[in-house]
Coordinates of C-alpha atoms in Angstrom, one line a residue:
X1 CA -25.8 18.2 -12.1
X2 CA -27.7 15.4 -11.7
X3 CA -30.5 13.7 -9.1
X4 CA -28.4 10.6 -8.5
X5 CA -25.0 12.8 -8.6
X6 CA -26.7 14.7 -5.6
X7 CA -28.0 11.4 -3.7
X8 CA -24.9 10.0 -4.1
X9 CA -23.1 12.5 -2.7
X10 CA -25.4 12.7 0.3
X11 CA -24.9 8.9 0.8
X12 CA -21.0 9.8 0.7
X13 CA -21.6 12.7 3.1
X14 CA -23.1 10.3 5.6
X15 CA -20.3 7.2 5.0
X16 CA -17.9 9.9 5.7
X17 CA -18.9 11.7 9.0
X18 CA -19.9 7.6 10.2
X19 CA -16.7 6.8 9.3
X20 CA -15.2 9.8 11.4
X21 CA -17.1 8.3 14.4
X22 CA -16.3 4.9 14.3
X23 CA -12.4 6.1 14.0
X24 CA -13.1 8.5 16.9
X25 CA -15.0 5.8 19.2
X26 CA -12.2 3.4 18.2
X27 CA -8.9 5.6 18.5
X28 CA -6.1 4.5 21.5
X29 CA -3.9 7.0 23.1
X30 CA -1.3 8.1 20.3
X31 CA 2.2 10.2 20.4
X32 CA 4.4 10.5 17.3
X33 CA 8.2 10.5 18.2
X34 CA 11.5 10.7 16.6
X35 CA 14.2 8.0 17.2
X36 CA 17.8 9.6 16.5
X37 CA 21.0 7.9 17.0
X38 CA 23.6 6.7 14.8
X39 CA 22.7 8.8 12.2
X40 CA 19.5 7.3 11.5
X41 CA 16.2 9.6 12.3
X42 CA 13.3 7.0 12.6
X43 CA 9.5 8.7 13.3
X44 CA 8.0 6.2 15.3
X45 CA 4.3 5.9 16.5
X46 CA 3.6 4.7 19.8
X47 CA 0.1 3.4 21.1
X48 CA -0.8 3.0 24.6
X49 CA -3.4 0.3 25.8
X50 CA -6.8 1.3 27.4
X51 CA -6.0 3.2 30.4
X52 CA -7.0 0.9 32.8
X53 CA -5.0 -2.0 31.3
X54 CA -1.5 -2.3 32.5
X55 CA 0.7 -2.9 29.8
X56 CA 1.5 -6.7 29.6
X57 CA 4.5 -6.0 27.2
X58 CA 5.6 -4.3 24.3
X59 CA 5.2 -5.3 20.3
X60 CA 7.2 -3.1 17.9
X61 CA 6.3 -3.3 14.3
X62 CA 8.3 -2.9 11.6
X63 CA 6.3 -2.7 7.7
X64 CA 6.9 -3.9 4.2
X65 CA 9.0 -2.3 1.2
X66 CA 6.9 0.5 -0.3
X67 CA 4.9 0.6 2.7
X68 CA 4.7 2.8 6.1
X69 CA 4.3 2.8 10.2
X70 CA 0.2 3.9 8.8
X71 CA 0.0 0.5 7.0
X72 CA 0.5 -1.4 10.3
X73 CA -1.6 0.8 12.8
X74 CA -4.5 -2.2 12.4
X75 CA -1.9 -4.9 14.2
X76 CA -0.5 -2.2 16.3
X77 CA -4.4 -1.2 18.1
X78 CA -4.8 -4.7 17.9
X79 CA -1.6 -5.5 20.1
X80 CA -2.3 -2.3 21.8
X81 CA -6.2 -2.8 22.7
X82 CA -5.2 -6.5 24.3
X83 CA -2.4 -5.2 26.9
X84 CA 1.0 -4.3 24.2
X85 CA 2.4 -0.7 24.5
X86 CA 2.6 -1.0 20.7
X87 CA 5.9 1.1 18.6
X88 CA 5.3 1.6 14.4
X89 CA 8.8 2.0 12.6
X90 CA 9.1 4.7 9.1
X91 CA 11.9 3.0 7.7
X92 CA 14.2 5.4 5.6
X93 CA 12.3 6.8 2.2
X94 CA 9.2 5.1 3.5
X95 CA 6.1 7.5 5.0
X96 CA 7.3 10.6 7.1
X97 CA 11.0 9.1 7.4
X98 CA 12.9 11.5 4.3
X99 CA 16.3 9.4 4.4
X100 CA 17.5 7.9 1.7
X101 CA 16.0 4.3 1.5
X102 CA 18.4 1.1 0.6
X103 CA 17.8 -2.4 2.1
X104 CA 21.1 -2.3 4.2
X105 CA 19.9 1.1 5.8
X106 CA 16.6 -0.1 6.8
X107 CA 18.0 -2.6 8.3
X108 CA 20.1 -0.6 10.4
X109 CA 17.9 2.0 11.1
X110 CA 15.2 -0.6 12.5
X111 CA 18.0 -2.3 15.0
X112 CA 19.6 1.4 15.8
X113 CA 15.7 1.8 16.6
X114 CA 14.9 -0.8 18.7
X115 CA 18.6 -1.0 20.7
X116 CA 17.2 2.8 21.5
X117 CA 14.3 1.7 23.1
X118 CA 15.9 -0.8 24.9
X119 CA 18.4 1.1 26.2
X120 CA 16.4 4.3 27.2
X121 CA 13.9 1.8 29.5
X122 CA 10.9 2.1 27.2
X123 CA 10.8 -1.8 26.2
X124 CA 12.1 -4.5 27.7
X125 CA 13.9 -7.3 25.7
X126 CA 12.3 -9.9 27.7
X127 CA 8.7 -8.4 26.9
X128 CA 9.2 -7.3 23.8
X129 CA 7.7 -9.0 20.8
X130 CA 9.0 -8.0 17.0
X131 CA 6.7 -8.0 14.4
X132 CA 7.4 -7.2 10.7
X133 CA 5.8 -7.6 7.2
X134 CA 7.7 -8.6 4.0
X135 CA 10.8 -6.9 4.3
X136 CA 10.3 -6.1 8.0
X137 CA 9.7 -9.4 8.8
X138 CA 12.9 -10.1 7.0
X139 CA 14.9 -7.3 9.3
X140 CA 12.8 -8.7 12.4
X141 CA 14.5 -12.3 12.2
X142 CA 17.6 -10.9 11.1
X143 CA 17.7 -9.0 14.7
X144 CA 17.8 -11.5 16.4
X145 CA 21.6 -12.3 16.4
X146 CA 21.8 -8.6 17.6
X147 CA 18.5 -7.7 19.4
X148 CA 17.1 -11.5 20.7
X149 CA 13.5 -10.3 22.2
X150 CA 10.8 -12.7 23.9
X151 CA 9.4 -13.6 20.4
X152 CA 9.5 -12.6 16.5
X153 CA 6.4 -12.9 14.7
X154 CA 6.9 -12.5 10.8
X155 CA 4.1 -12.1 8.4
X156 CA 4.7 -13.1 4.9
X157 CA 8.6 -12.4 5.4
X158 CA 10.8 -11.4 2.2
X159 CA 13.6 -13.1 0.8
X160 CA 16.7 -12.9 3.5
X161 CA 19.9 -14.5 4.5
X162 CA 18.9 -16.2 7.8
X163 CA 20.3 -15.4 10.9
X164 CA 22.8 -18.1 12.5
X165 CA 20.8 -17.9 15.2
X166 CA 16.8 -18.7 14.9
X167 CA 14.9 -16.0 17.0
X168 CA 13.3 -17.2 20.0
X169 CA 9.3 -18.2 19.6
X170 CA 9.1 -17.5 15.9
X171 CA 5.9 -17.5 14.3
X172 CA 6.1 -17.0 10.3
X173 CA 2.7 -16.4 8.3
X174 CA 2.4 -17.1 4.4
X175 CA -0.4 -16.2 2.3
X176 CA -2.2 -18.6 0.0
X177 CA -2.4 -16.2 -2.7
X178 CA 1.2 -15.1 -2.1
X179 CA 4.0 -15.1 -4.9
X180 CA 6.1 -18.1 -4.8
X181 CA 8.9 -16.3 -4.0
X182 CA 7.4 -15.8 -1.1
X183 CA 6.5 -18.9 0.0
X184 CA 9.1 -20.5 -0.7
X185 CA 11.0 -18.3 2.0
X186 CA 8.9 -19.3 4.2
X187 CA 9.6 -23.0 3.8
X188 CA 13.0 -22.5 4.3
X189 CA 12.8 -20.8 7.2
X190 CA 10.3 -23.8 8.4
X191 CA 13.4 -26.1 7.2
X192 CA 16.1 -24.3 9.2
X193 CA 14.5 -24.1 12.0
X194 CA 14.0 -27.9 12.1
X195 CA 9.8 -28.2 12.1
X196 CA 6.9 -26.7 13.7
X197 CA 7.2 -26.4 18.0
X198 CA 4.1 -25.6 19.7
X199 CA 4.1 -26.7 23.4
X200 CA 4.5 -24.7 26.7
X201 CA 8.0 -25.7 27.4
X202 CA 8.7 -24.8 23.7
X203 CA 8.0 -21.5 24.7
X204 CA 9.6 -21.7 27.8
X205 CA 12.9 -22.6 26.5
X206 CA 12.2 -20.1 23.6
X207 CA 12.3 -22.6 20.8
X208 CA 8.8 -22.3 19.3
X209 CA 7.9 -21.9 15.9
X210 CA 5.0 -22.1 14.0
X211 CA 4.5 -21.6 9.8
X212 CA 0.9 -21.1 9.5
X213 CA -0.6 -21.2 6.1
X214 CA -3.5 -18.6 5.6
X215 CA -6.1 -19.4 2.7
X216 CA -7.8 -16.7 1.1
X217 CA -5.3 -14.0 1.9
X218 CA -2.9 -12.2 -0.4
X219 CA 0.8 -10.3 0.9
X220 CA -0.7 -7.3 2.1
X221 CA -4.0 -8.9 3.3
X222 CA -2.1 -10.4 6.0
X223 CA -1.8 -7.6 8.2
X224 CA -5.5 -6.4 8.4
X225 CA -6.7 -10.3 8.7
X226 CA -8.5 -10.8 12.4
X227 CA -7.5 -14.3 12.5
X228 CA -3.8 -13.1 11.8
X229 CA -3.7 -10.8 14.6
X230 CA -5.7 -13.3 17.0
X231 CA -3.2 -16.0 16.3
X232 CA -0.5 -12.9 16.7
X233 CA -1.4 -11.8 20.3
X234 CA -2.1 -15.3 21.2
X235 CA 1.7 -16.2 20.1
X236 CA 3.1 -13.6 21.9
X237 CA 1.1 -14.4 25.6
X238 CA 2.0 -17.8 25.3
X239 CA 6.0 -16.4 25.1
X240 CA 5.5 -14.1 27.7
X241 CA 3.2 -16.6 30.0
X242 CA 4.6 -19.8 29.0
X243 CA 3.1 -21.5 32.7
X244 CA -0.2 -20.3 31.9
X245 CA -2.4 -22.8 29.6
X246 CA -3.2 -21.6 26.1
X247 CA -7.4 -22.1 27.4
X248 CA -6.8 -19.4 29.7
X249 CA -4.5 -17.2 27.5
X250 CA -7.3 -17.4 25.0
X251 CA -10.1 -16.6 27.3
X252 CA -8.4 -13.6 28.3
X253 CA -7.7 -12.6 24.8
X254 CA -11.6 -12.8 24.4
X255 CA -12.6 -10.8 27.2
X256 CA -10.4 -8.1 27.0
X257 CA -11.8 -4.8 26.7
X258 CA -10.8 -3.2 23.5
X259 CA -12.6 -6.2 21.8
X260 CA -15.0 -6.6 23.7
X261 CA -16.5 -3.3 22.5
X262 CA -15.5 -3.5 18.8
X263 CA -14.1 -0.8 18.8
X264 CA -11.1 -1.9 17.2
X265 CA -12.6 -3.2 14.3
X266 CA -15.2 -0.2 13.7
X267 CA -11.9 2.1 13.8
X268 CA -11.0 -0.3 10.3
X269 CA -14.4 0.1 9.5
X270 CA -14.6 3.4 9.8
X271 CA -11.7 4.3 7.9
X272 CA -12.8 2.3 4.6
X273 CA -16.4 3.6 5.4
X274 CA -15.2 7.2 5.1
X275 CA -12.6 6.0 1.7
X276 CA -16.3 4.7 0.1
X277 CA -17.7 8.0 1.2
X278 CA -15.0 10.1 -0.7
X279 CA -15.8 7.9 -4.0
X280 CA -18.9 8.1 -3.9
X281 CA -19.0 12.1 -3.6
X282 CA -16.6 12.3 -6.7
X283 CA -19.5 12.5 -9.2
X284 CA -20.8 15.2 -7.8
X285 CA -17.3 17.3 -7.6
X286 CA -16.4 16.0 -11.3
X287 CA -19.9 17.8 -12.5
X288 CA -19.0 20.9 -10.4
X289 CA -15.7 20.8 -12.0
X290 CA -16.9 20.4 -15.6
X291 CA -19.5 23.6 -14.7
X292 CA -15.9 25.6 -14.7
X293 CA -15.5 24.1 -18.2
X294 CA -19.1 24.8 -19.5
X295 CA -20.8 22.5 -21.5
X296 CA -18.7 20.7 -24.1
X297 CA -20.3 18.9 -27.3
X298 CA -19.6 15.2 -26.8
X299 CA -16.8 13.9 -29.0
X300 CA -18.2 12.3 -32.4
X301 CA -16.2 10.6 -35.0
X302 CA -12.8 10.9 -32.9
X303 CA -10.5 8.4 -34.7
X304 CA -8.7 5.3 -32.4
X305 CA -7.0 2.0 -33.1
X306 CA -9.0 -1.0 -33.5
X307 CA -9.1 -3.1 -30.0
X308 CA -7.3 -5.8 -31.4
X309 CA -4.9 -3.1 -33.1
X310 CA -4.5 -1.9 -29.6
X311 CA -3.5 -4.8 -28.0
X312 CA -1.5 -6.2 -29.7
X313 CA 0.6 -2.5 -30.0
X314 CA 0.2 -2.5 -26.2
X315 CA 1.9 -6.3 -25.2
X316 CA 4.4 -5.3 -28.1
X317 CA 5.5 -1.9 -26.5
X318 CA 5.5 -3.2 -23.5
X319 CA 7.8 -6.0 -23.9
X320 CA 9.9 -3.4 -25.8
X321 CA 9.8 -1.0 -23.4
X322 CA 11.3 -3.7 -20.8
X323 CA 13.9 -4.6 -23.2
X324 CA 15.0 -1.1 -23.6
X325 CA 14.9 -0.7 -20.0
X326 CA 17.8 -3.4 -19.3
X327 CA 20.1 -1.0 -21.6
X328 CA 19.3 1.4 -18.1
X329 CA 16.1 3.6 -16.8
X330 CA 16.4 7.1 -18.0
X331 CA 14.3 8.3 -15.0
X332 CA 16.6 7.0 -12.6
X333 CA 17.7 10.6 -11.6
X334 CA 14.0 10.5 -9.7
X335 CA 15.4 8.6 -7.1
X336 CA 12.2 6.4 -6.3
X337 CA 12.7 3.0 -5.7
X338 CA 11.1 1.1 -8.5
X339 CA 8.5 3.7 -9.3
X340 CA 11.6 5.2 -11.4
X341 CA 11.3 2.3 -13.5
X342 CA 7.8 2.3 -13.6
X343 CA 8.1 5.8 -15.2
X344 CA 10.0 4.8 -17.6
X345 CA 8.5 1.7 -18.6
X346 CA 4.9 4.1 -19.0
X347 CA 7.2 6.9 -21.3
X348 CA 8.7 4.4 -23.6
X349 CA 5.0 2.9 -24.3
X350 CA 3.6 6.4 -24.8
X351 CA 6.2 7.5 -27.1
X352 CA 5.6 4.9 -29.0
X353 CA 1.9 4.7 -29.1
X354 CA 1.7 8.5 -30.1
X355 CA 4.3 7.7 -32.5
X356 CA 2.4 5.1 -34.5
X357 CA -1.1 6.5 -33.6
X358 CA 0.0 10.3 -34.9
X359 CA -3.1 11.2 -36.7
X360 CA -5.4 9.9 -34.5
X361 CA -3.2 11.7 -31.1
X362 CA -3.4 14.8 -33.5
X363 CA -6.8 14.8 -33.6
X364 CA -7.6 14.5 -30.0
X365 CA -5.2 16.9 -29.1
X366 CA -6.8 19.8 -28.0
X367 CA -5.2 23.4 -25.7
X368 CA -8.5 24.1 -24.4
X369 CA -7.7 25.6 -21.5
X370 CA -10.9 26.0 -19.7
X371 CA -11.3 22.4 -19.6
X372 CA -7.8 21.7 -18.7
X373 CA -8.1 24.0 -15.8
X374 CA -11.3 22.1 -14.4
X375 CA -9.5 19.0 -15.0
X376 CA -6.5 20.1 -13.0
X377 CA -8.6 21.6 -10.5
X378 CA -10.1 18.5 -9.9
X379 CA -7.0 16.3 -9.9
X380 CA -5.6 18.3 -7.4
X381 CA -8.7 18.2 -5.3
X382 CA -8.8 14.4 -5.2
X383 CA -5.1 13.5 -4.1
X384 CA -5.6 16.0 -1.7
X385 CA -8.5 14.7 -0.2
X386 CA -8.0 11.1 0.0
X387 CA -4.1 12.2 0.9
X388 CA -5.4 13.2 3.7
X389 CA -8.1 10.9 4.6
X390 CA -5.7 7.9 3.8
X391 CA -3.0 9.3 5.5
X392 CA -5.0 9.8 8.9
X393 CA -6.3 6.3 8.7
X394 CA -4.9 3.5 6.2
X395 CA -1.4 4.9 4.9
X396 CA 0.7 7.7 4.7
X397 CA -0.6 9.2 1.4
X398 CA -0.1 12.8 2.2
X399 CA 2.9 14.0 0.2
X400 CA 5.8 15.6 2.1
X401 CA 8.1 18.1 0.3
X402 CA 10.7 15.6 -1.1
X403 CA 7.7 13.2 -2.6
X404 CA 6.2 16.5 -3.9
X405 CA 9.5 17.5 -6.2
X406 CA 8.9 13.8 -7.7
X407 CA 5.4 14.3 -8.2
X408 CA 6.1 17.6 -10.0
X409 CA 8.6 15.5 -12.5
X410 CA 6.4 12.4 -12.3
X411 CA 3.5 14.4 -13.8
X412 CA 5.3 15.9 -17.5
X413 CA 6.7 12.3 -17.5
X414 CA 3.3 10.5 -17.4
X415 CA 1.2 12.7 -18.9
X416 CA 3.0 11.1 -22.6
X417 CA 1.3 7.7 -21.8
X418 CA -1.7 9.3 -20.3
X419 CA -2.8 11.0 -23.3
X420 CA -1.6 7.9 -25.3
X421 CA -3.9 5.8 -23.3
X422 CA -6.6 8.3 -24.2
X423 CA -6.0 8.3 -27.9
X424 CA -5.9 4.3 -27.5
X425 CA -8.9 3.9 -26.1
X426 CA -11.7 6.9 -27.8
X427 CA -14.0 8.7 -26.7
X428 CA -16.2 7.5 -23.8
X429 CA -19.4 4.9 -24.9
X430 CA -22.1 4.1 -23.4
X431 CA -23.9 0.9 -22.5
X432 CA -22.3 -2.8 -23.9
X433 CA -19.3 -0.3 -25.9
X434 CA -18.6 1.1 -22.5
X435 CA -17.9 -2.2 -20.8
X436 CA -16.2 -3.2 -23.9
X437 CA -13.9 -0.3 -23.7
X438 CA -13.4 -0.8 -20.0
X439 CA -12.2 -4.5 -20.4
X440 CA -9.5 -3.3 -23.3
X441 CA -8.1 -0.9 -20.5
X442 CA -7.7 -3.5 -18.4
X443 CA -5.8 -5.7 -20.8
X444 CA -3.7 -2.9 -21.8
X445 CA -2.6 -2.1 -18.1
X446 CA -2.4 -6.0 -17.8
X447 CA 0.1 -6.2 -20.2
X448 CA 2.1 -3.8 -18.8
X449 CA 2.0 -5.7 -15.6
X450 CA 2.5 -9.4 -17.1
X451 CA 5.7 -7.5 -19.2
X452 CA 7.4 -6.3 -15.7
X453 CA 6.2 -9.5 -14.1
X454 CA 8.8 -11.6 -17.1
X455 CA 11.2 -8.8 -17.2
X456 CA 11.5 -9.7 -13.4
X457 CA 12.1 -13.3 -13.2
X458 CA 12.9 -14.3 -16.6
X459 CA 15.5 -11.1 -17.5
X460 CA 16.2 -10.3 -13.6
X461 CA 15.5 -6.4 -13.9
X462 CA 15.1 -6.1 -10.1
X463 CA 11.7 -5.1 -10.4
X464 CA 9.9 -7.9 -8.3
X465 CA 8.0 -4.8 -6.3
X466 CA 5.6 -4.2 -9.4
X467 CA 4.8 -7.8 -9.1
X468 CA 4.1 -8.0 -5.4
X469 CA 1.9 -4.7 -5.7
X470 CA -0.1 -6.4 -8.5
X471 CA -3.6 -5.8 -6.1
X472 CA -2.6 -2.4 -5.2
X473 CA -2.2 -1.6 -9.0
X474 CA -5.2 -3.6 -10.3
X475 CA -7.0 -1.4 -7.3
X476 CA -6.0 1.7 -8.3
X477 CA -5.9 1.2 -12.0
X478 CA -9.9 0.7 -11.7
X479 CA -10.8 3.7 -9.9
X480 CA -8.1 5.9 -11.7
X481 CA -10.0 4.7 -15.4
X482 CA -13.6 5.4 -13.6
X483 CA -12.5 8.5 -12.5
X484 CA -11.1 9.7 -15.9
X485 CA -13.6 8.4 -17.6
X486 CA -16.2 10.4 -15.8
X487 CA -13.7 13.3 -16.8
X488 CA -13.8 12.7 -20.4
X489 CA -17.4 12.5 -20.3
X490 CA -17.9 15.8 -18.8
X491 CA -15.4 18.0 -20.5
X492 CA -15.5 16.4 -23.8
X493 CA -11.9 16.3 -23.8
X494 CA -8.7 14.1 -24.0
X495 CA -6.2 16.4 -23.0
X496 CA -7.9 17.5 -20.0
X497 CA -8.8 14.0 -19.2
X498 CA -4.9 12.9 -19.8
X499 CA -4.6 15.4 -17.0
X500 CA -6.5 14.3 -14.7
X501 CA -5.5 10.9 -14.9
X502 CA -1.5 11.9 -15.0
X503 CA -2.0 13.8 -11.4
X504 CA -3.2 10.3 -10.1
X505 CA -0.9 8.6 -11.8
X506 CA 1.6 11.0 -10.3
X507 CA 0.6 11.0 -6.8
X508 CA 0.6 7.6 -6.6
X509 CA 3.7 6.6 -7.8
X510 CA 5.4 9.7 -5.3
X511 CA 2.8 8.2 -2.7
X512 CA 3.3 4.3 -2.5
X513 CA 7.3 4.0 -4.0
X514 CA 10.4 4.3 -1.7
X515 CA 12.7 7.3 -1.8
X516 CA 16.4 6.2 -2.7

């Protein structure tokens, strides 16, 4: 154990009980319900406004493929902290919702949903204000020929047959970074609805719409942008209060009292406070791990490929593996929507890097099991920890039982190209090699990517949700490498850091991917 391991993890300490108060100071009145009717059981999320603001209207929320009701709690406090008794959706296999996820049952579960709440007396369609992102957008405006509301705001909105009606006061946002795909939805909805309608009696006769273009922003960063959920509530008073002027709508936007405190950003802040707080700690609890292992000699003279050798295996296996792939996925039996394909994309590249990399995979091979016990130890210890911490705060990351039978499979399937990566790649270096060794990783996991990205529009596999979640991968490819690295280092060995990195691999595919 180390000096800097030990301020590090009191730094980490400190982000995470700061983080724990700015979420407490910031947190709304919450109760988690369960929507059942027509087969469909929806867990739904309802947040009250500040108990001396009288609920202006309601807002009901409805997230993205491979996403959950968690994702959207930053527009939903938002809504919530400036007058909306706000409602977050679990579309089937998405967060606590265990149905059996296809697009045509979310998009009945959502309208079963909100024809529920309309008909019990807990929103009213004339108050009410849809607002979905990617493919709930998408079921948002497709409600509208069953479920018209006062407005439908939708946020980066997926690819959809339009509804023969328009819904009333539509407001569609697009990302600049976004895939064209994407935007190109957009514009057509822009085209069928006949142009951009902003004026009061717009909204009075319930024919506004709006595309608004956001620079800087990606798909997902959309729904944690301020000036995206400004824009949002502003939208949605100037439906409900068409006769007031847009000046005094704003001011009272300004002034209300959620905002006017923060407290609704420090609860965001908070939660990515406490995140930072759990990385930073992870030094310190990979060391303690390693103690179970005892010191290990560092590896010397382990044999690897070449970097170019690597990469140019790695763009050739992956494009094989896609090919393969249109022949069927073997690991469809997982029943995870795309992340089934993902697996089987990763065990067709490992195969056939240990295949042509036997000797060197031979010698790294080892059945230490001291180390591979620390090394579990510790994988287990990090997806339960930010599980938890992610699924209180920024997304439903905590495994439920169905998600943990596919993380039991996921992990014998992905430790193959785990351990292949590691045989890839070496041992650990240090200094200018380290950096070197780093940036091959991340052309190796980028060719993977760039190979589902062509498989997907050039040889229409389907797959189009690996390219959408290209920042959530790059993300989590980066700390998943830092992590095992840091592994490696410490046990001095590439089984037990295959390990480690297959349980996050693991937990993240079972975490993120929809259940079919």
């Amino acid at each position: 154990m180390k000096r800097w391991e030990l301020a590090l993890a009191v730094i980490g300490a400190i982000c995470i009980i700061l983080g724990t108060r700015w979420i407490r100071r910031g947190e709304l009145p919450k109760q988690d319900v369960m929507l059942t009717e027509g087969g469909c059981h929806t867990p739904v999320t309802m947040i009250e406004p500040p108990t001396d603001i009288a609920p202006a209207g309601s807002v009901i929320l409805i997230h993205g493929l491979s996403a959950n009701r968690s994702l959207m709690t930053y527009l939903g406090e938002d809504f919530a902290g400036h007058g909306f008794r706000a409602y977050l959706l679990d579309l089937p296999g998405h967060g606590d919702n265990i149905e059996p996820f296809t697009f045509a049952r979310a998009q009945q579960c959502a309208t079963v949903a909100v024809e529920l709440l309309n008909r019990s007396g807990k929103v009213d369609p004339k108050t009410t204000i849809l607002v979905g992102h990617s493919m709930g957008a998408a079921i948002a405006i497709r409600m509208a020929d069953r479920e018209p509301v006062a407005a439908t705001i939708a946020v980066s909105p997926g690819p959809t047959l339009l509804p023969q009606r328009m819904p009333a006061n539509l407001l569609v946002f697009t990302a600049q970074f976004d895939i064209g795909l994407l935007k190109s939805q957009a514009e057509r909805i822009e085209q069928a609805a006949g142009g951009n309608r902003i004026q009061p009696e717009d909204f009075a006769q319930q024919r506004a719409f709006d595309l608004r273009r956001v620079a800087h922003a990606t798909h997902t960063s959309l729904i944690v942008d301020r000036n995206v959920a400004h824009q949002s509530e502003m939208w949605a008073m100037q439906a409900l209060f068409p006769n007031i002027s847009p000046e005094t709508l704003a001011l009272n936007l300004d002034l209300a009292t959620y905002e006017t405190y923060m407290r609704g950003r420090r609860r965001l802040a908070g939660a990515v406070i406490g995140f930072l707080g759990l990385l930073i700690l992870f030094p310190l609890a990979a060391s303690l791990a390693a103690k179970i292992a005892a010191p290990r000699p560092a590896e010397e003279n382990v044999p690897h490929p070449s970097a170019v050798l690597a990469l140019v295996e790695g763009i050739c296996f992956a494009f094989a593996g896609v090919l393969i792939l249109m022949l069927g996925t073997p690991f469809k039996f997982l029943h995870v929507y795309t992340g089934d394909y993902l697996a089987s994309l990763l065990f067709i590249v490992g195969v056939l890097s240990l295949v042509l990399n036997r000797k060197d995979a031979a010698a790294s091979l080892s059945f230490d099991l001291v180390p591979l016990f620390a090394a579990a130890v510790l994988g287990f210890g990090v997806i339960l920890a930010f599980g938890a911490w992610l699924d209180w705060q920024l997304h439903d990351a905590w495994l439920n039982a169905p998600r943990w039978l596919r993380f039991a499979a996921l992990l014998l399937i992905l430790l193959i190209y785990c351990y292949a990566e590691e045989v890839i790649l070496g041992p650990v270096q240090t200094g200018k090699r380290r950096a070197f060794r780093f940036t091959i990783f991340l052309l190796l996991r980028l060719e993977l990517w760039a190979a589902c990205a062509v498989a997907a529009y050039s040889l229409a596999s389907g797959q189009i949700l690996i390219v959408i979640l290209f920042t959530f991968l790059a993300a989590f490819s980066v700390l998943q490498r830092l992590a095992t690295d840091a592994v490696r280092l410490r046990t001095g060995s590439a089984t037990a850091a295959a390990l480690f990195s297959a349980i996050l691999a693991a937990w993240f595919i079972a975490a993120v991917f929809p259940l079919t």
